[in-house]
PDB file of C-alpha atoms in Angstrom:
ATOM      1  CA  UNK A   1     -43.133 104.725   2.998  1.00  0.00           C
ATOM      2  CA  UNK A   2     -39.704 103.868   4.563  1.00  0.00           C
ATOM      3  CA  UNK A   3     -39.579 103.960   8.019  1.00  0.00           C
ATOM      4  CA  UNK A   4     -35.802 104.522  10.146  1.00  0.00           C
ATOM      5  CA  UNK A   5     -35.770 103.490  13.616  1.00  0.00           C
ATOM      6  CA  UNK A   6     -34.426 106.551  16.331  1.00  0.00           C
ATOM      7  CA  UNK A   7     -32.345 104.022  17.897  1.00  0.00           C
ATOM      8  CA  UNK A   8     -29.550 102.139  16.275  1.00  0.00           C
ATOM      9  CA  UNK A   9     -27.550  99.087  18.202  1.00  0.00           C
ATOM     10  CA  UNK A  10     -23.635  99.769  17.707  1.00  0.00           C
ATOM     11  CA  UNK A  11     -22.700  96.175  16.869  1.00  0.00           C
ATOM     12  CA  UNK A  12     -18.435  95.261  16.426  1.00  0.00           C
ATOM     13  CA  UNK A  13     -18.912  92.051  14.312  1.00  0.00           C
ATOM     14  CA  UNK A  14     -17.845  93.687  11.441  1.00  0.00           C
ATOM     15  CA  UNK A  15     -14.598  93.797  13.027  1.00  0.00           C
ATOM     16  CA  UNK A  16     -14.187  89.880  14.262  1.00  0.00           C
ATOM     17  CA  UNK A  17     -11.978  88.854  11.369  1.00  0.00           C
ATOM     18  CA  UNK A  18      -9.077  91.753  11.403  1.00  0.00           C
ATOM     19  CA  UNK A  19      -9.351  92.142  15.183  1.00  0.00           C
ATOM     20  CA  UNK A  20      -9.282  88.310  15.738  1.00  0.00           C
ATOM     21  CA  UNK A  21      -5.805  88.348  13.639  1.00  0.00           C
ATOM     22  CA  UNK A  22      -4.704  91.248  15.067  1.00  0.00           C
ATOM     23  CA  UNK A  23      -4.958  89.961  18.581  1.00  0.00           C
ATOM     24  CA  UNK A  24      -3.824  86.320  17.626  1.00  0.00           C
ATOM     25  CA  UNK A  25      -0.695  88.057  16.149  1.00  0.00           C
ATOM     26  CA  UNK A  26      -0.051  90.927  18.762  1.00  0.00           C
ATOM     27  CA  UNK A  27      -0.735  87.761  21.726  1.00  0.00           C
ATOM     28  CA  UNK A  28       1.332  85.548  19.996  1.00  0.00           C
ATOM     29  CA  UNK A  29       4.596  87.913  19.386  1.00  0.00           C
ATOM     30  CA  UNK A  30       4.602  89.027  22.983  1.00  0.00           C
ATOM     31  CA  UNK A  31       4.309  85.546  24.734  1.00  0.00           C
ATOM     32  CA  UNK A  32       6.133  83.515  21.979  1.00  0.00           C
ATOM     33  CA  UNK A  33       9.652  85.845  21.668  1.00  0.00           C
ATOM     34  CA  UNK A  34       9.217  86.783  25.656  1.00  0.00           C
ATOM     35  CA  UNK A  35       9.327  83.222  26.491  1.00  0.00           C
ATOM     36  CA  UNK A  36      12.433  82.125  24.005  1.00  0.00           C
ATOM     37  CA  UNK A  37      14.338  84.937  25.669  1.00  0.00           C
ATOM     38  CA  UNK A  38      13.077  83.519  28.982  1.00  0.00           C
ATOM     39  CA  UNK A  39      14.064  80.565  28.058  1.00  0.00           C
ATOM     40  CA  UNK A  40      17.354  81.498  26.606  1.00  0.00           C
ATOM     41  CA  UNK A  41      18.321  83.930  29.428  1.00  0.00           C
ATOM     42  CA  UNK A  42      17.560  81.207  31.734  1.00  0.00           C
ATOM     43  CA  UNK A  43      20.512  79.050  30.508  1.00  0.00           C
ATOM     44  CA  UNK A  44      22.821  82.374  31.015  1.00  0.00           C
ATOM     45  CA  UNK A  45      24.203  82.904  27.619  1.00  0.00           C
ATOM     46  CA  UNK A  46      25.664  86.153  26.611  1.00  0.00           C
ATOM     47  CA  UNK A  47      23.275  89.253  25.651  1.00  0.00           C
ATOM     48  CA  UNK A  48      24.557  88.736  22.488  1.00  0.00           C
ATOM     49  CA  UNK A  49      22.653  85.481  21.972  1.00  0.00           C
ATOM     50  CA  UNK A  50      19.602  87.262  23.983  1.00  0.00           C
ATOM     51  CA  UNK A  51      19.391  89.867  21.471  1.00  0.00           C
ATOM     52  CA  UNK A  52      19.739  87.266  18.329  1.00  0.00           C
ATOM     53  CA  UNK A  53      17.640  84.937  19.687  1.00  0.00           C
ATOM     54  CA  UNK A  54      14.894  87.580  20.094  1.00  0.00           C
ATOM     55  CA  UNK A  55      15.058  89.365  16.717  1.00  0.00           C
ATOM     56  CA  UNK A  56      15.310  85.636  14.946  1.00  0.00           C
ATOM     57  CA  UNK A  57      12.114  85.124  17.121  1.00  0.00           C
ATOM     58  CA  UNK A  58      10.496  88.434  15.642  1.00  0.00           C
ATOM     59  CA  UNK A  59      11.557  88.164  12.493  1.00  0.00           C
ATOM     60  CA  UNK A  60      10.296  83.683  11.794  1.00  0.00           C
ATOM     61  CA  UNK A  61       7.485  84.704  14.125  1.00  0.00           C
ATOM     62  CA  UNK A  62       5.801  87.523  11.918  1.00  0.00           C
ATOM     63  CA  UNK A  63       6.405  85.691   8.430  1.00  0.00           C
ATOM     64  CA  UNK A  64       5.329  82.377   9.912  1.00  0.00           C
ATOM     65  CA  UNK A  65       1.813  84.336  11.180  1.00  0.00           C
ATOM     66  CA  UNK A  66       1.363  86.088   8.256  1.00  0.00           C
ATOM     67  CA  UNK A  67       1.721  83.193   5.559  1.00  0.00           C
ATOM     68  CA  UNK A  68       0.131  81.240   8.497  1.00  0.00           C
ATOM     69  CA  UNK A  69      -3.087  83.440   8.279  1.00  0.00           C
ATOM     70  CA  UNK A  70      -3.316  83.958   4.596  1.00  0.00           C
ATOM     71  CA  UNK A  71      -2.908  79.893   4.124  1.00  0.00           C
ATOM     72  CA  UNK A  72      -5.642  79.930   6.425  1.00  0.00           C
ATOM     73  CA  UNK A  73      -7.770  82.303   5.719  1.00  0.00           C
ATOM     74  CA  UNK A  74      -7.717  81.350   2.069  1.00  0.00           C
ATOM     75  CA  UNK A  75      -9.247  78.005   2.316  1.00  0.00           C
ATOM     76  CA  UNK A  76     -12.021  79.313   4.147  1.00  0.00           C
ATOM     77  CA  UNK A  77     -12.905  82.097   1.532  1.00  0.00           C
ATOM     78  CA  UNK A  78     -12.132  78.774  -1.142  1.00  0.00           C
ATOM     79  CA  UNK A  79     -14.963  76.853   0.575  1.00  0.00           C
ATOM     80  CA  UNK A  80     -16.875  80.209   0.845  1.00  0.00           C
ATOM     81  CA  UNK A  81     -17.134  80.947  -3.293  1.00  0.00           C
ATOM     82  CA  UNK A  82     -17.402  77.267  -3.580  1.00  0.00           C
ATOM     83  CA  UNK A  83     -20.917  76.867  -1.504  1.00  0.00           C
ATOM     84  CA  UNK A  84     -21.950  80.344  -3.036  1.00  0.00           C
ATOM     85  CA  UNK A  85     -21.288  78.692  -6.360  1.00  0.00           C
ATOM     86  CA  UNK A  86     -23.284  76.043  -5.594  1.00  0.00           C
ATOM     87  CA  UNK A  87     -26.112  77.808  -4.158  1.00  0.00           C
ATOM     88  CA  UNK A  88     -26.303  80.259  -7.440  1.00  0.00           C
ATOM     89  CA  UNK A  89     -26.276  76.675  -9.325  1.00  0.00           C
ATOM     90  CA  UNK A  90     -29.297  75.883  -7.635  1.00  0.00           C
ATOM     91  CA  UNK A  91     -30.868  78.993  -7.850  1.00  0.00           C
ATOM     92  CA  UNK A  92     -30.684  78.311 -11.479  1.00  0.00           C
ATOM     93  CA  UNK A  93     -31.908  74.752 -11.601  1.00  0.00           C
ATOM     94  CA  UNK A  94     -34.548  74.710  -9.543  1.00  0.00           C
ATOM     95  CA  UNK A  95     -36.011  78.357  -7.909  1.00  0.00           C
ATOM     96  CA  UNK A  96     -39.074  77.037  -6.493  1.00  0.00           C
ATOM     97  CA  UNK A  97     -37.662  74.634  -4.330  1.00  0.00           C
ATOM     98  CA  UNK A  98     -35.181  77.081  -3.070  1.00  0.00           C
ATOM     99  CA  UNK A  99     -37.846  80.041  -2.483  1.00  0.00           C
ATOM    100  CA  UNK A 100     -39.581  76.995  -0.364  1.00  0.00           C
ATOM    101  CA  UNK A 101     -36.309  76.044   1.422  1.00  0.00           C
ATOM    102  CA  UNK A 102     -35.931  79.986   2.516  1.00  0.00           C
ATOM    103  CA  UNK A 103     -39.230  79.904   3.260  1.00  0.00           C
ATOM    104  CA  UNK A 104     -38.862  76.745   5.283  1.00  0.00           C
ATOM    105  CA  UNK A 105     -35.502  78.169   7.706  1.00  0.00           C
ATOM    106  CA  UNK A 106     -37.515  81.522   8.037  1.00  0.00           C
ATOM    107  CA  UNK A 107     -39.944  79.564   9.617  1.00  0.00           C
ATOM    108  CA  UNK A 108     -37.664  77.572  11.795  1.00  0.00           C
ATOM    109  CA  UNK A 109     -36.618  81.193  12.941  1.00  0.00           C
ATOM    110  CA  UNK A 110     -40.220  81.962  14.418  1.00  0.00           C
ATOM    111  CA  UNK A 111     -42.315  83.287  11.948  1.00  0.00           C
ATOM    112  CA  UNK A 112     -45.572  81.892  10.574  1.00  0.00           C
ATOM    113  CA  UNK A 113     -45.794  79.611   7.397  1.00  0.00           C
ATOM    114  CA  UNK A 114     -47.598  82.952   5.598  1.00  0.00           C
ATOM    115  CA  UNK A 115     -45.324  85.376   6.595  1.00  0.00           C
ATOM    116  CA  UNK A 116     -42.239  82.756   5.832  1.00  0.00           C
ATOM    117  CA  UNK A 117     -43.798  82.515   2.920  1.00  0.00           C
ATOM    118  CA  UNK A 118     -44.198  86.072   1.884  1.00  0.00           C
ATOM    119  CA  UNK A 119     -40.818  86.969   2.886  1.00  0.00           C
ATOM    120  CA  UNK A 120     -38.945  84.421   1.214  1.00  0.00           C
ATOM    121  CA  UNK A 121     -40.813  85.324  -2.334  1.00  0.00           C
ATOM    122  CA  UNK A 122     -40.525  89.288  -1.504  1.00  0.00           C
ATOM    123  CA  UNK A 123     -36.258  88.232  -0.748  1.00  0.00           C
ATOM    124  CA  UNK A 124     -36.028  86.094  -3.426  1.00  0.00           C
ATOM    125  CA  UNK A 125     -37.371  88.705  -6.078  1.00  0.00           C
ATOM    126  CA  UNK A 126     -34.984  91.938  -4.386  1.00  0.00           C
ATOM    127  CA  UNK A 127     -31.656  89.321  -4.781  1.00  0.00           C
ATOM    128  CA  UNK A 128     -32.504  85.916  -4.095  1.00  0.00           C
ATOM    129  CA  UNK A 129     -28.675  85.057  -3.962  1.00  0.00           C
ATOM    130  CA  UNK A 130     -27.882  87.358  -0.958  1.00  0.00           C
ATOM    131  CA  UNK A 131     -30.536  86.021   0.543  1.00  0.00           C
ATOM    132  CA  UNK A 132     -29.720  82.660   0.954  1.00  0.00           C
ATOM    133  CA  UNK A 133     -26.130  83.237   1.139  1.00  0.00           C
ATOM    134  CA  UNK A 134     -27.234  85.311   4.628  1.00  0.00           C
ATOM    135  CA  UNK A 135     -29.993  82.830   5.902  1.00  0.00           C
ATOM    136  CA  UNK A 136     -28.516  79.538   4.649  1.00  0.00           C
ATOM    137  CA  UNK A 137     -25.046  79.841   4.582  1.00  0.00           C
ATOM    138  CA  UNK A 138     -24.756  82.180   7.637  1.00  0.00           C
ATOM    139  CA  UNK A 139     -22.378  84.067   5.233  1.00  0.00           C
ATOM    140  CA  UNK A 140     -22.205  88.512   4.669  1.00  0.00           C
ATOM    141  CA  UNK A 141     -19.784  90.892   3.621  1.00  0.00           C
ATOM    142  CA  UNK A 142     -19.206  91.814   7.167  1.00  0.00           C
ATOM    143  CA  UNK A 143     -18.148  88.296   8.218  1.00  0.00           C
ATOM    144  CA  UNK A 144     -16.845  87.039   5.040  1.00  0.00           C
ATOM    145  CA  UNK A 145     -13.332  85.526   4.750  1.00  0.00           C
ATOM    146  CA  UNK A 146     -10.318  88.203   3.767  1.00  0.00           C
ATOM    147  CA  UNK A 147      -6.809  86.599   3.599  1.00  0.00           C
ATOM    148  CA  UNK A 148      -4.729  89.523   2.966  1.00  0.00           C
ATOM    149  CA  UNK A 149      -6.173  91.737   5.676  1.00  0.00           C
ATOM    150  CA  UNK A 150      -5.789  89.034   8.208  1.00  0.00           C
ATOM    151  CA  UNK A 151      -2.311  88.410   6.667  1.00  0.00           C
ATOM    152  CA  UNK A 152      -1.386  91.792   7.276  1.00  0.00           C
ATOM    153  CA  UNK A 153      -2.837  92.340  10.621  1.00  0.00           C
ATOM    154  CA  UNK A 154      -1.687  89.556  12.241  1.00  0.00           C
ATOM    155  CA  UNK A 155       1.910  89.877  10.837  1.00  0.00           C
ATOM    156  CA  UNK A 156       1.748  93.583  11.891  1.00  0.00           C
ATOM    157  CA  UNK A 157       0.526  93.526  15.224  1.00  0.00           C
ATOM    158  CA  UNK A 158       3.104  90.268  16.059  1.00  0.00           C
ATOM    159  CA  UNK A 159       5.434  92.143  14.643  1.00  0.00           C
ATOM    160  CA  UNK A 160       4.806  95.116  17.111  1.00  0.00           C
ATOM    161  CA  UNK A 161       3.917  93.287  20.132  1.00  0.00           C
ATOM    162  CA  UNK A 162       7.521  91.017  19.833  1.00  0.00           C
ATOM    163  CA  UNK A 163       9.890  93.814  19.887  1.00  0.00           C
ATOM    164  CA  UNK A 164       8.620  94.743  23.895  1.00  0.00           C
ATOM    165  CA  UNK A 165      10.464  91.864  25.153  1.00  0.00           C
ATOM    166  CA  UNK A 166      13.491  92.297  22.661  1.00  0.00           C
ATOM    167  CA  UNK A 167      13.821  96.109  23.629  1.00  0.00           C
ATOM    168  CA  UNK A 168      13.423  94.727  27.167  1.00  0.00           C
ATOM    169  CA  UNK A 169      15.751  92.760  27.092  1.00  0.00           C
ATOM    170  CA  UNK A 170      18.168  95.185  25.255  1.00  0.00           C
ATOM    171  CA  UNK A 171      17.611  97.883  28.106  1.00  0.00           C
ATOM    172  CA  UNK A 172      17.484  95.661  31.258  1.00  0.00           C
ATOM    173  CA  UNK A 173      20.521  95.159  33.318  1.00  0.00           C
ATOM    174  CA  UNK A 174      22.618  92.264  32.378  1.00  0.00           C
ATOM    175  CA  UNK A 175      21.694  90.224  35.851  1.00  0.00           C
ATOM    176  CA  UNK A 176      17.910  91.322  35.815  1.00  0.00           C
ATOM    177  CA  UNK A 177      17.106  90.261  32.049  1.00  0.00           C
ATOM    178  CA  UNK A 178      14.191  87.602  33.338  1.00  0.00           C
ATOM    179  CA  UNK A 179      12.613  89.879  35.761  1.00  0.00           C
ATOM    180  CA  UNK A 180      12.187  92.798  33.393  1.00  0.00           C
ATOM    181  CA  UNK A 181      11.177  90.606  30.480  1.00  0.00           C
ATOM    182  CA  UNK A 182       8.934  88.886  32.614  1.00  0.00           C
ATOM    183  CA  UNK A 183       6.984  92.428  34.445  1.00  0.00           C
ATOM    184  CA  UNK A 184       7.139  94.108  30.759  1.00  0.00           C
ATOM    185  CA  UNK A 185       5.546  91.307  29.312  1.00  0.00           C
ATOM    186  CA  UNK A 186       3.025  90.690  31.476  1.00  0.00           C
ATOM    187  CA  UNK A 187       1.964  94.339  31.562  1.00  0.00           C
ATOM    188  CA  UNK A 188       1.733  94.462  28.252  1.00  0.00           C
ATOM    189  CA  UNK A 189      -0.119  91.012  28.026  1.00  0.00           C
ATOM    190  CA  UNK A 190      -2.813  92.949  30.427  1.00  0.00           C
ATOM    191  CA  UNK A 191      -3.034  95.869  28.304  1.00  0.00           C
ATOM    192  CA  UNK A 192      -3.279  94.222  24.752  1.00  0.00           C
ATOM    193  CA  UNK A 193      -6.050  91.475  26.526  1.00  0.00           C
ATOM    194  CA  UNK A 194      -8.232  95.362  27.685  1.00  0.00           C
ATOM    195  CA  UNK A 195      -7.353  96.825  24.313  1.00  0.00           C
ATOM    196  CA  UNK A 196      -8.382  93.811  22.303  1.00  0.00           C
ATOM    197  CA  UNK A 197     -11.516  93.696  24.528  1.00  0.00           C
ATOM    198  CA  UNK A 198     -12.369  97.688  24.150  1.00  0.00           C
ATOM    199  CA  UNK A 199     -12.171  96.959  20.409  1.00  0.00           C
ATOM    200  CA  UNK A 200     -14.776  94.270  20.418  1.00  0.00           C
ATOM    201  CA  UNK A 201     -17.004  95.652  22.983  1.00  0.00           C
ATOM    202  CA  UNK A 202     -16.580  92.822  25.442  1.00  0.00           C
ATOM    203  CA  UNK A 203     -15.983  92.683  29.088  1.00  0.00           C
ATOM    204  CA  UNK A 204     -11.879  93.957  29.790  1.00  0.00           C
ATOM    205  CA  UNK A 205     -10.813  92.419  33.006  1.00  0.00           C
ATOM    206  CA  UNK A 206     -11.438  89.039  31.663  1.00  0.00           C
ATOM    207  CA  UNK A 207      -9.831  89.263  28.546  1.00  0.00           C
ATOM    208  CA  UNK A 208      -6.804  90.822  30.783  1.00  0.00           C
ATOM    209  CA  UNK A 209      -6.246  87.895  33.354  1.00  0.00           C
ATOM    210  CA  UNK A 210      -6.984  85.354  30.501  1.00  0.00           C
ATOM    211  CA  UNK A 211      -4.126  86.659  28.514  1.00  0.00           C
ATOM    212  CA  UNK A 212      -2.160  87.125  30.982  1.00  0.00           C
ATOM    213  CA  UNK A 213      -2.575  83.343  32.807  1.00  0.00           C
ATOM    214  CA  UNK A 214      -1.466  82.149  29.549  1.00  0.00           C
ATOM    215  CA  UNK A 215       1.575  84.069  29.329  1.00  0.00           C
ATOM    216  CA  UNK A 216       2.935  83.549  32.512  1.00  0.00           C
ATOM    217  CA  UNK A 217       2.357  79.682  31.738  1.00  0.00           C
ATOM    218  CA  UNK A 218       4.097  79.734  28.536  1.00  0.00           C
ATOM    219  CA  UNK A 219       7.416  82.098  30.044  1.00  0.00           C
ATOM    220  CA  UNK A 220       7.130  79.493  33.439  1.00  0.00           C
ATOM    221  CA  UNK A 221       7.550  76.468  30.993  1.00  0.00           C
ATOM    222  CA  UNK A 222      10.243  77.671  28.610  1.00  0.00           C
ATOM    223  CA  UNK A 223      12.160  79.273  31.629  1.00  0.00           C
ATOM    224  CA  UNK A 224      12.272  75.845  33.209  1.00  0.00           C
ATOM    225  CA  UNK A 225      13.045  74.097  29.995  1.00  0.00           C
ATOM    226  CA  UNK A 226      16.327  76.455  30.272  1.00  0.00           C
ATOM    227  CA  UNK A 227      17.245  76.165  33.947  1.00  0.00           C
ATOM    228  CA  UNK A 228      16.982  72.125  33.374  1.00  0.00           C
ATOM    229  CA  UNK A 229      19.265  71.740  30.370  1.00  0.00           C
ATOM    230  CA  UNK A 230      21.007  74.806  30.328  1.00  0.00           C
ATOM    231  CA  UNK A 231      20.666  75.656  26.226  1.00  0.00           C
ATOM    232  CA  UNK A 232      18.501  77.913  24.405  1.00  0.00           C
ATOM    233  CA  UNK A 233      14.957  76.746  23.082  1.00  0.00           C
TER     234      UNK A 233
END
């Protein structure tokens, strides 16, 4: 008989690799391109070199996260296969020991020696691959590696996040460039920190102010870096 439990936990890990990219890439757009317009605006160029310095900003930004994720991301679904291959190698060679070694972290995770036991043969006989793969490796198809999603979301949501500050910039007044830039940005710092919280199920006001600290810090240093040498950075 199969029994279903009535109540089922809604879990979000199945989201931690795309939503990890997607805020790296939507946090880094706004706070990198907001500050180099900071920074730029700070040394009191023309809007001219506001507005190229921004879209060059969007533009390197999103290619360098996306290649930047997918390099990434690849070597860690490289040493992935590579420790599945091994463990399927071993599987092959030498299926006792491994049942035993299954057996042995099952045990280490509170059951008895029997039931360890038990389980590990029952697991082993269903798809003894999976199973150590999931209890040795710490590896499943919800947390396994996926370079071309993470490519994509991060490159995406940079992309997205990096044109506030440019359109900012484009529609603020040609004396109150830093203010606006700054006030947009850090609004939309707070909101993509409670978004990117709401999406993983995890407390929003902190993910807000931590976002936004950092943002402030990064526009405070590249705004000073302009005001003390007086050329873009």
């Amino acid at each position: 008989m199969t029994y279903k439990s009535a109540h089922e936990e809604v879990h979000f890990i199945n989201r931690s690799g795309w939503l990890r990219a997607a805020v790296l890439g939507a946090n880094d757009g706004i706070v990198s391109v907001a500050s180099l317009i900071v920074g730029v605006a700070s040394a009191e160029p023309s809007a001219r070199a506001i507005l190229i310095a921004g879209a060059a900003g969007l533009a390197a930004g999103a290619m360098s996260m996306a290649a930047g994720e997918y390099v990434s991301v690849s070597s860690q679904s490289d040493i992935e296969r590579a420790d599945i291959g091994r463990e399927r190698a071993a599987l092959q060679e030498m299926p006792q020991e491994e049942e035993a070694e299954l057996a042995s972290l099952l045990e280490g995770r509170g059951m008895s020696a029997a039931t360890a036991a038990q389980a590990a043969r029952e697991m082993s006989e269903k798809d003894a691959l999976r199973a150590h793969v999931r209890e040795e490796l710490g590896l499943s198809e919800e947390n396994g590696a996926r370079p071309l999603q993470a490519a994509l979301a991060s490159g995406a949501t940079f992309s997205v996040a990096a044109a506030v500050p440019v359109l900012a910039s484009v529609l603020a007044p040609a004396t109150q460039v830093i203010p606006v830039v700054v006030v947009v940005t850090l609004i939309a710092l707070a909101g993509l920190g409670a978004l990117g919280a709401h999406a993983g199920g995890a407390p929003k006001l902190r993910a807000a102010v931590r976002v936004v600290v950092w943002g402030a810090a990064a526009m405070a240093v590249t705004s000073a870096v302009g005001l003390a040498f007086g050329v873009a950075v």
